[in-house]
XYZ file of C-alpha atoms in Angstrom:
578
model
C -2.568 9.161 71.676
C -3.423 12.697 72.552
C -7.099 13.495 72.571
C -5.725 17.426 73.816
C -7.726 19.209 70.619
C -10.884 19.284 72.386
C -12.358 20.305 75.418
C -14.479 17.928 77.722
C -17.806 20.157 77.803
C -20.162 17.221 79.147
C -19.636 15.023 81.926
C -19.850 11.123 81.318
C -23.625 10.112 81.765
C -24.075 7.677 84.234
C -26.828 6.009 82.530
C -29.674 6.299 79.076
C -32.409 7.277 81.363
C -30.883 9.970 83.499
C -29.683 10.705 79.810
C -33.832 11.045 78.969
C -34.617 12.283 82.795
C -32.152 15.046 82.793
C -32.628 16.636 79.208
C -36.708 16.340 79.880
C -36.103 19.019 83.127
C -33.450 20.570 81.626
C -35.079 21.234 77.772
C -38.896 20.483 78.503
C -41.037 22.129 76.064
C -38.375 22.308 73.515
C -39.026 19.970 70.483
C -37.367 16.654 70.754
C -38.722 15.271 67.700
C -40.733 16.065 64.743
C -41.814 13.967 62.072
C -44.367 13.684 59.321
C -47.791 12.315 60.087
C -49.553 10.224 57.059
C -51.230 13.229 56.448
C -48.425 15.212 56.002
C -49.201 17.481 58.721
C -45.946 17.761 61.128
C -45.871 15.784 64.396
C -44.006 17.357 67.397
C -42.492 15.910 70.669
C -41.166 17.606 73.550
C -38.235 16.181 75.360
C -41.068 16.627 78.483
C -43.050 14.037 76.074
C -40.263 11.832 75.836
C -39.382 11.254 79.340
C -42.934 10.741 79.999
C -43.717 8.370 77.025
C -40.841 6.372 77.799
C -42.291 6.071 81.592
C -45.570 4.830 80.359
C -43.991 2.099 78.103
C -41.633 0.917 80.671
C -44.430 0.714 82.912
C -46.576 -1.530 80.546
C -43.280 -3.568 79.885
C -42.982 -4.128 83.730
C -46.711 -5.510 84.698
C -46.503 -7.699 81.488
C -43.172 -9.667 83.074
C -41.427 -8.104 79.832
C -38.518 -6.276 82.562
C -35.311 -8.080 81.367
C -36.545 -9.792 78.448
C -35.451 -9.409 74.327
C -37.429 -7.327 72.721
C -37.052 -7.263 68.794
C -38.253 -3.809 66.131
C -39.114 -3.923 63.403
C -40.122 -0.678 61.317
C -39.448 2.216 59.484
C -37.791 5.289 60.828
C -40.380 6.500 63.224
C -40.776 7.739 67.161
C -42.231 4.448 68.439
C -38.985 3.084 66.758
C -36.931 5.109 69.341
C -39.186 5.098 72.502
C -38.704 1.335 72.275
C -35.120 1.111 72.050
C -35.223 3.449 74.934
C -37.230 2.413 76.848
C -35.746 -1.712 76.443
C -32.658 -0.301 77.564
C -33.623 1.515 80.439
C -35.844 -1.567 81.578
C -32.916 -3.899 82.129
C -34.189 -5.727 78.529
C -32.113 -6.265 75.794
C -33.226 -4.874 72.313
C -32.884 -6.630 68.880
C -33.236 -3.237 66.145
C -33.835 -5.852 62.824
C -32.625 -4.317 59.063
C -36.611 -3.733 57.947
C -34.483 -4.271 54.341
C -33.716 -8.084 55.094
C -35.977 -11.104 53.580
C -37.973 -12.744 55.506
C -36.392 -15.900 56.671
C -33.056 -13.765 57.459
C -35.441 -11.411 60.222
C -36.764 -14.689 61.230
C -33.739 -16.017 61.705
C -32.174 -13.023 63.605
C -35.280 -13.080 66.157
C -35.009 -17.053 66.788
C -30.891 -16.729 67.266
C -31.139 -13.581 68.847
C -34.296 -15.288 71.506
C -36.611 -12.461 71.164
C -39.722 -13.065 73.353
C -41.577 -9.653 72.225
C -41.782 -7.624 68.427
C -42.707 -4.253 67.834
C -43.363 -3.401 64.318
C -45.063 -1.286 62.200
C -48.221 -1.704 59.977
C -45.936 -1.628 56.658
C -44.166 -5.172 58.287
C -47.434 -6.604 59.832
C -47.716 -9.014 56.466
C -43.723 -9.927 57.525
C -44.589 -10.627 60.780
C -47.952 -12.777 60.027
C -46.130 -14.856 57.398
C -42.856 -15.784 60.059
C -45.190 -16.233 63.072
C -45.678 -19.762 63.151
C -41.101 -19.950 62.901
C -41.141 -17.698 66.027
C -39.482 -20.125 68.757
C -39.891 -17.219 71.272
C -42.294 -14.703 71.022
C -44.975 -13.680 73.693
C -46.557 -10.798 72.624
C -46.931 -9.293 69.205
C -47.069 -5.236 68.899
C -47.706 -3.245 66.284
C -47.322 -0.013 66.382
C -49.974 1.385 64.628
C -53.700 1.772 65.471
C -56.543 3.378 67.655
C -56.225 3.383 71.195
C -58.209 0.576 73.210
C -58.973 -0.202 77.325
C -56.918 -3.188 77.553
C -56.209 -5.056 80.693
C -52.815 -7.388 81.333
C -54.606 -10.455 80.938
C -56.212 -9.351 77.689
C -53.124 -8.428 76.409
C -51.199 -11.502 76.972
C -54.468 -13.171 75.662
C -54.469 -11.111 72.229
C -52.185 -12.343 69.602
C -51.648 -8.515 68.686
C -51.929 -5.300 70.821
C -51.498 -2.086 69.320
C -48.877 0.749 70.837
C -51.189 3.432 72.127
C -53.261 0.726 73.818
C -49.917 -0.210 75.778
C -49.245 3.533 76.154
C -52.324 4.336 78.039
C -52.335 0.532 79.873
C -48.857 1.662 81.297
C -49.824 5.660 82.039
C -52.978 4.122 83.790
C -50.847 1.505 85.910
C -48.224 4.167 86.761
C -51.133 6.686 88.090
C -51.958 4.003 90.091
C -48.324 3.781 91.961
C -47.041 0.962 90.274
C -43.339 2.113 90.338
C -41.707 -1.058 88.853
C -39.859 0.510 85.741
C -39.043 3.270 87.664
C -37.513 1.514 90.543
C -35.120 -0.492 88.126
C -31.204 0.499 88.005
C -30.330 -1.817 85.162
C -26.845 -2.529 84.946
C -24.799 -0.404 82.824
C -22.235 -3.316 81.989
C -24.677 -5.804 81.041
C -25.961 -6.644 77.459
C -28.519 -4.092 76.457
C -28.184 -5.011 73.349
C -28.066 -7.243 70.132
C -27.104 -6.047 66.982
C -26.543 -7.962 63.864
C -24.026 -7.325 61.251
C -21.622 -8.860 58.986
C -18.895 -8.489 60.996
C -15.274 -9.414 59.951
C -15.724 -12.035 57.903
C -18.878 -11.908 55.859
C -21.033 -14.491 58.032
C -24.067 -12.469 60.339
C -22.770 -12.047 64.196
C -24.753 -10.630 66.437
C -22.665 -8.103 67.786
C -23.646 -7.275 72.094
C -23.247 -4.319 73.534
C -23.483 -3.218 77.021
C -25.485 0.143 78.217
C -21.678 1.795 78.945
C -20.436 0.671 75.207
C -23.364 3.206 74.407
C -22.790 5.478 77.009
C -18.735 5.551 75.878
C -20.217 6.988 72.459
C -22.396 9.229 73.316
C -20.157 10.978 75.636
C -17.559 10.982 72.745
C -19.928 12.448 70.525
C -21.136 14.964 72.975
C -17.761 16.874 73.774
C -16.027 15.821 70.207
C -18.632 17.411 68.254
C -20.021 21.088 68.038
C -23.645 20.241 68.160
C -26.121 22.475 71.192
C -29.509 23.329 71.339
C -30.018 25.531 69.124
C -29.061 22.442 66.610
C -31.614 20.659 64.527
C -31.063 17.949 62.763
C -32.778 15.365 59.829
C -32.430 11.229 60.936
C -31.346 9.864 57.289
C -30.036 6.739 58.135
C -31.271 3.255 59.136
C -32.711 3.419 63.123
C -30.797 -0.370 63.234
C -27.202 0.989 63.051
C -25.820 2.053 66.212
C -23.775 4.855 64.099
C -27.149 6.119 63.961
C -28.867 5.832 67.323
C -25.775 6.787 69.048
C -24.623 9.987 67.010
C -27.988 10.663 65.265
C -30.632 9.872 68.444
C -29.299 9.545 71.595
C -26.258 12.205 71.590
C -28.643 14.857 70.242
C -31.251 13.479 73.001
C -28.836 14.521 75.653
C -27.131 17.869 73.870
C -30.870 19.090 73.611
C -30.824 18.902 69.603
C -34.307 18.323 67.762
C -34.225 15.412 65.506
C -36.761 15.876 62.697
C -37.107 12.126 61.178
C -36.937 11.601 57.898
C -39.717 9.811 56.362
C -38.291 8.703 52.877
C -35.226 8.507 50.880
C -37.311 9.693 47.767
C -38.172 12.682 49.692
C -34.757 13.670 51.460
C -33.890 16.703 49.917
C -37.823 18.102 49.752
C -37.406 17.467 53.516
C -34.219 19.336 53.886
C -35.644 22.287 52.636
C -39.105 21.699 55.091
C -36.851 20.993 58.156
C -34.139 23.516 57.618
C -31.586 21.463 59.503
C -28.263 22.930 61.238
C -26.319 19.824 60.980
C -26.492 16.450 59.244
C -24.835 12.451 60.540
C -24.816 11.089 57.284
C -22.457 7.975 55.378
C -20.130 9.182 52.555
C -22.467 8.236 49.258
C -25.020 10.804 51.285
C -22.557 13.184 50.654
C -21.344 12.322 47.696
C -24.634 12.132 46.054
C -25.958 15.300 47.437
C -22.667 17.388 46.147
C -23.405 15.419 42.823
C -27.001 16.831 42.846
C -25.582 20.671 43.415
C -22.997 20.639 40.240
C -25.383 19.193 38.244
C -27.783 21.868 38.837
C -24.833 24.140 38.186
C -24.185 22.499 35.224
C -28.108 22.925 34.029
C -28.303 26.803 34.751
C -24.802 27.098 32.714
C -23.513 28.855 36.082
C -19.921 26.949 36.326
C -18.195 30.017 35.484
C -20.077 31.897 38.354
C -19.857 29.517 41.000
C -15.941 29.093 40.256
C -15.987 33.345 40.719
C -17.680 32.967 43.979
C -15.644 30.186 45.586
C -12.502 32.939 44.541
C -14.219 35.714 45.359
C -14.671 34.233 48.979
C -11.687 32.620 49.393
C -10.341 35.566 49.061
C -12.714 37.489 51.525
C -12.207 35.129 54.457
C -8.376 35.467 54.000
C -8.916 39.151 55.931
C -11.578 37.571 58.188
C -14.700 38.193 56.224
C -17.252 34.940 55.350
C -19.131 35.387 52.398
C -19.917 32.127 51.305
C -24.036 32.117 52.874
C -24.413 35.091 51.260
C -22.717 34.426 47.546
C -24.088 30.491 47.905
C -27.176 31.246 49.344
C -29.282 29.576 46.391
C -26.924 26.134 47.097
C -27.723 26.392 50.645
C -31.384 27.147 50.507
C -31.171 23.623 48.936
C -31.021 22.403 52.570
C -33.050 24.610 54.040
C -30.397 27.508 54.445
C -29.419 26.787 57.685
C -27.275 23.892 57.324
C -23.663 24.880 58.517
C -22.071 21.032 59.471
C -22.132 17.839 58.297
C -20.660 14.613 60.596
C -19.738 11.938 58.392
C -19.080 8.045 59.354
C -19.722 4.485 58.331
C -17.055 4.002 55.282
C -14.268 6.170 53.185
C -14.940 9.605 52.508
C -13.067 11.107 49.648
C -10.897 14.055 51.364
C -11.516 16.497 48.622
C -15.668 16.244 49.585
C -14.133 18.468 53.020
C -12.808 21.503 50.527
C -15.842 21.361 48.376
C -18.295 21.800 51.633
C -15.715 24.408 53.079
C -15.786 26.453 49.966
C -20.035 26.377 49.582
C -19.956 27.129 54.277
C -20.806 23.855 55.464
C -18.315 22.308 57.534
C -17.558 17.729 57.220
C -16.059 16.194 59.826
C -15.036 12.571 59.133
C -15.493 9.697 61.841
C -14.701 6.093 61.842
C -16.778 3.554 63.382
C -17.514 -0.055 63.873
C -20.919 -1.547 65.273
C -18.287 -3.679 67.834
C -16.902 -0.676 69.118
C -20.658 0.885 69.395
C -19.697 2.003 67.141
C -17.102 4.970 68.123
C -13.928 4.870 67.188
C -12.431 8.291 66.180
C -13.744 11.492 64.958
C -12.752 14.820 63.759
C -12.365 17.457 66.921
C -14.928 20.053 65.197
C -11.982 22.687 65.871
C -9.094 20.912 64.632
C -10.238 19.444 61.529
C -7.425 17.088 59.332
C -9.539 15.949 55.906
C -7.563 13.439 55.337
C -8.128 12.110 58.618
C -10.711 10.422 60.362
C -9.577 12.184 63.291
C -8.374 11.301 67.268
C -9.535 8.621 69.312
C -12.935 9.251 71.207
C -12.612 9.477 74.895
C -10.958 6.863 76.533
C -10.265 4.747 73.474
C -7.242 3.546 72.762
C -5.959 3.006 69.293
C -2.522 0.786 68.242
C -1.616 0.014 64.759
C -0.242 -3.884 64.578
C 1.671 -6.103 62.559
C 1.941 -9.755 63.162
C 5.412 -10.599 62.592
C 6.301 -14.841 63.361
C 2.757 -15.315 64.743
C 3.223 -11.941 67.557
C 1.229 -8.818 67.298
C 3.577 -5.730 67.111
C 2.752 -2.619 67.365
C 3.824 -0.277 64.927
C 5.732 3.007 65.281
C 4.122 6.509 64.253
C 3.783 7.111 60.454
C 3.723 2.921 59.256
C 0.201 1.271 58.008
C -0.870 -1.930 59.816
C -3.793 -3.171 61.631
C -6.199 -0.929 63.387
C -6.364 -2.707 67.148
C -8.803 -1.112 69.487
C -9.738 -0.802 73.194
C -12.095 0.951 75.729
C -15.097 1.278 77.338
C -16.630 1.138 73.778
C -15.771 -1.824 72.775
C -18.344 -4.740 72.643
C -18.974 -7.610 74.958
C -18.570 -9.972 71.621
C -20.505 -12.125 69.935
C -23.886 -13.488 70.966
C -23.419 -17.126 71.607
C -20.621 -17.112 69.612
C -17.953 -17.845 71.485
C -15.150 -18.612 68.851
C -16.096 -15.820 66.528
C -15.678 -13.677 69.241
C -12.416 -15.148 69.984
C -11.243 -14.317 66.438
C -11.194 -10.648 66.670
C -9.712 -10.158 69.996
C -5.601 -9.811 69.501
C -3.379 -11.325 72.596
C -3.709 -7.498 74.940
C -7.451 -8.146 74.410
C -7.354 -5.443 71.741
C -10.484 -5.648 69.251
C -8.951 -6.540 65.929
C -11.305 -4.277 63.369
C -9.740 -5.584 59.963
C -9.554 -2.072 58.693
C -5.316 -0.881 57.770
C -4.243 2.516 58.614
C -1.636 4.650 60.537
C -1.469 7.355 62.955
C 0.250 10.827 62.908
C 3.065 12.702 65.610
C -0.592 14.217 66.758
C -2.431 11.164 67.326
C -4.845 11.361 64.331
C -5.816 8.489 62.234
C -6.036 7.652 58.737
C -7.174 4.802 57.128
C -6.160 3.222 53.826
C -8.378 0.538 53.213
C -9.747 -2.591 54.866
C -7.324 -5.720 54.780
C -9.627 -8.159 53.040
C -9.828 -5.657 50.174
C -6.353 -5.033 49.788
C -4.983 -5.959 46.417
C -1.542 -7.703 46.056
C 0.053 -7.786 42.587
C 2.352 -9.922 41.360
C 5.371 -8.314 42.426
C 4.126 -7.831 45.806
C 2.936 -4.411 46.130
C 0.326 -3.381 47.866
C -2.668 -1.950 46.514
C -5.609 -0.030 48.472
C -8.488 -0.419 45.806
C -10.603 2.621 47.984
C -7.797 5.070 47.335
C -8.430 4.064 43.815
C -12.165 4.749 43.948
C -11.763 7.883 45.936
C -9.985 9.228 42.095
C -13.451 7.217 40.111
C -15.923 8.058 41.858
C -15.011 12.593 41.332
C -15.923 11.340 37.677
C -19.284 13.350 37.212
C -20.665 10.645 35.020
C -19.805 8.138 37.727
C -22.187 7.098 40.239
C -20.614 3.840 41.626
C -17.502 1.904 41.264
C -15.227 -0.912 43.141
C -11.700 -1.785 42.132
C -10.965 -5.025 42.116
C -7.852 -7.378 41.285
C -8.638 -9.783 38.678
C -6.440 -12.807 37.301
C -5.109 -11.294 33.571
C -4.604 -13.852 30.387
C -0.671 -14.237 31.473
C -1.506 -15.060 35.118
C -1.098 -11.640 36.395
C -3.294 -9.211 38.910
C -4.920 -6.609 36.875
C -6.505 -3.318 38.332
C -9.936 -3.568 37.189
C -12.111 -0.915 37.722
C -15.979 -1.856 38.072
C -18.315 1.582 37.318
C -21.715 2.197 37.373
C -21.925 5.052 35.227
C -24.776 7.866 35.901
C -27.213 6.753 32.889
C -29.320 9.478 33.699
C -26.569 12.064 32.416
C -25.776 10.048 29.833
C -29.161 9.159 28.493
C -28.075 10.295 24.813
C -25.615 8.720 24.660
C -24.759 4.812 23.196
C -22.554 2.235 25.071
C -19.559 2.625 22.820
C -19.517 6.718 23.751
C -19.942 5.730 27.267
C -17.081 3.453 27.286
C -14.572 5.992 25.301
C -15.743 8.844 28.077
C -14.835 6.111 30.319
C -11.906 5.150 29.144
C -10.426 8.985 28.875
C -11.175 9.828 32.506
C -9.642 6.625 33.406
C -6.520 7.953 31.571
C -6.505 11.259 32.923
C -6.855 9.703 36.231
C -3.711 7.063 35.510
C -1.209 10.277 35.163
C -1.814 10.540 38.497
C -1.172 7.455 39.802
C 2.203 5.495 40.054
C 2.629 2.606 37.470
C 1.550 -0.120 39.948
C -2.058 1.341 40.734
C -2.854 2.088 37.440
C -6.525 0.528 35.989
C -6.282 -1.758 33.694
C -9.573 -2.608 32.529
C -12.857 -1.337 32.614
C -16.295 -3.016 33.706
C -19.010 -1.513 32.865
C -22.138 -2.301 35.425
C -25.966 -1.948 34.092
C -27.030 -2.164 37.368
C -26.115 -0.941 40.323
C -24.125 -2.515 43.217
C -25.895 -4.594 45.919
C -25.578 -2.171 49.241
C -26.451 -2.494 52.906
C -29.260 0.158 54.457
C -26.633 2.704 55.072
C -25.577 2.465 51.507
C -22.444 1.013 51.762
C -20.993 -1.111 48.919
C -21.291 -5.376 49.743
C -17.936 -6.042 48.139
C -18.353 -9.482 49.415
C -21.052 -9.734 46.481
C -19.243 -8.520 43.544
């Protein structure tokens, strides 16, 4: 497939610290990250800082006897979060990045499986970490990552059941002004595990998914040249620090483009933080996006503007058509929503309805979609910035190589151009396999050593791929059709008194498959209202929405939810739940 619609800008990296090395000389002074302090007062670090915090840290890991060891996280979005990912990888380690969301006996379980022998967490997972200790099979050395600096020695250290971060900080700046060039004498070897990251994988049970520094390196070099980000981009971390969609695309590809990453510090403060951080870009999931589009017609809705904002998306559509762009100046109150700045959004991590691309357009932000999985680390495809398809979630990234498959008599074949199957992948992105796991891993690999990602799609005469739904979800009726419940959901979920919803097949009185549409209906909107009027509003979108459809997809039946749906950190839907 032809990856022609883009030009490679930015040579391969040969490794995550030259990565760190060459954007410290290259950007210096130039923010790296900012964050908020617990005093609200804004934090600031220069990619100079960076290089040189990372340094210190690798230096404390190397006296300790902590160079090519597992070293678990555990915290909150934060900058000790990232300097120790970093700084694990660049040591020759391996690093375990734990969902903070998990119970307790799940994180102790990943660190036991995963043999962790150190844990860095914060002070909001200290009472975690004391209450697991005595499980911890593994674990040398306990660090938390807050608290006031102390003169610590190695012994002491390894004595302590807990040191604190800026203690190991100035340990390892002290042992590095006094020569000790152990971390940065190591060349740790790009195709080794660097990491362990645990997921659901393809089949519901937890996998612990390793990935080698060039799986990483594959993505970010994707990233870099596929994507129009420089720096004079900032951007806001949103999502979990423990998805690779994340570090890769949200961390360590703006690291090397020279884009400042202001971390966000809450959820419930997002859009307040927005508006403080004035962001050019966002790498956000599809319910982000979703939600925050929600959030600007019902505000439209409020000041009674519809009939203006419909004007102004004519009005500029109409401009641009002989080369003029209105839309920052005629949306300007939408965009100061986000700081007023904000001019592209990347979007990954599960199905984005298409339509969410024209309403952006028409308000001057620009959404790309991308497809990933954490096995392929987790780059698959993304929209070229200047050859955007929205109903596509774009071309393969660099050197990936995409087939669609159907097994016919027990033999993978590969599909021609145009006909939905099996997304098969390869590359240098794609994982190592499963940690001690040797079946599992042998599951997902196809007979040309193809990853097998259980997601259905096809590809176009230009190489672009679409996807149509993932093949455990896929609902077969009766008859034998085929139905994709998220192309279902996509028509639901534009319902603006919708906030959630999963289609499901479910057995009917007479034996048949019925379309059943689960909703979580936006109670907040509908606050005056009883549960009979919120089931007849239901039930007329639904029937507005079944004119569109063929006779086959058509919903059935209605669910309505009180709650909403279980999700993972990044907000994705745990269909395997419901």
């Amino acid at each position: 497939m032809s990856n022609t619609s883009y030009k490679i800008k930015y040579p391969k990296p040969e490794s995550l610290r030259a990565i760190v090395k060459e954007s410290a000389e290259k950007f210096k002074d130039k923010n790296c990250f900012c964050y908020i302090k617990e005093d609200d007062s804004l934090g600031k670090i220069t990619f100079a800082q960076l290089d040189e915090t990372v340094n210190h840290l690798g230096t404390a890991f190397a006296e300790l006897g902590f160079l090519s060891k597992r070293i678990a996280i555990l915290s909150e979005s934060r900058y000790e979060w990232i300097v120790t990912y970093i700084t694990t990888i660049i040591s020759g380690s391996v690093v375990i990045p734990l969902d903070k969301e998990l119970i307790k006996e799940q994180i102790a379980n990943f660190i036991n499986l995963s043999e962790a022998n150190v844990i860095v967490y914060s002070k909001s997972y200290k009472s975690t970490v004391e209450d697991i200790k005595e499980e911890l099979k593994h674990i040398d050395c306990f660090v938390c990552m807050d608290g006031e600096e102390e003169n610590i020695t190695a012994e002491s250290i390894l004595n302590q059941t807990e040191v604190n971060f800026a203690s190991l900080l100035a340990f390892g700046k002290k042992q590095l002004d006094e020569e000790n060039q152990d971390f940065m004498n190591v060349e740790a070897d790009i195709n080794q595990m660097c990491a362990i990251i645990f997921t659901s994988g393809t089949t519901g049970t937890s996998k612990g998914v390793m990935l080698s520094q060039k799986n990483i390196l594959a993505c970010i070099h994707s990233a870099s040249n596929m994507v129009n980000f420089g720096p004079k981009d900032e951007i806001v971390s949103v999502l979990p620090l423990h998805h690779t969609y994340e570090t890769c695309c949200g961390i360590l590809t703006p690291i090397l483009l020279g884009v400042t990453v202001n971390i966000n510090n809450s959820l419930k403060y997002v859009l307040r933080n927005f508006k403080n951080f004035k962001p050019t870009g966002l790498v956000l999931v599809p319910l982000f996006v979703n939600t925050i589009y929600k959030k600007i017609t019902d505000e439209i809705r409020k000041k009674n503007k519809e009939k203006t904002f419909a004007t102004g998306i004519k009005l500029t559509k109409a401009a641009r058509k002989v080369g003029i762009d209105l839309r920052k100046i005629i949306f300007a109150e939408i965009n100061e929503a986000f700081g007023g700045r904000l001019s592209k959004i990347i979007c990954g991590g599960a199905r984005l309805d298409p339509d969410m691309v024209d309403r952006f357009d028409e308000i001057g932000i620009n959404l790309a979609q991308g497809y990933g999985i954490t096995e392929c680390a987790p780059l698959v495809s993304v929209n070229p910035y200047n050859a955007i398809r929205k109903e596509s979630v774009g071309v393969p990234a660099i050197d990936c190589v995409i087939r669609i498959v159907k097994k016919i008599d027990d033999v993978d074949v590969e599909l021609p151009i145009g006909e939905i199957g099996e997304i098969h992948v390869t590359g240098p992105n794609v994982m190592l396999g499963y940690y001690n796991n040797p079946e599992a891993t042998a599951k997902v690999f196809d007979s040309e050593c193809y990853f097998i990602t259980g997601d259905l799609g096809y590809v176009d005469e230009d190489g672009y791929l679409y996807i149509t739904g993932r093949e455990k979800n896929v609902i077969i009726l009766n008859n034998g059709k085929n139905v994709f419940p998220e192309e279902i959901e996509e028509y639901i979920v534009r319902i603006n008194i919708v906030k959630e919803c999963v289609v499901i097949g479910k057995e009917g009185t007479a034996g048949d498959i019925v379309i059943t549409a689960l909703v979580y209906p936006d109670y907040t909107a509908l606050e005056d209202k009883t549960p009979d009027e919120i089931s007849d509003l239901l039930k007329s979108e639904v029937s507005k929405i079944n004119k569109e459809l063929p006779l086959f997809k058509q919903i059935r039946n209605i669910e309505i939810k009180k709650s909403e749906f279980q999700k993972t950190t990044t907000q994705k839907i745990m269909r395997h739940k419901i």
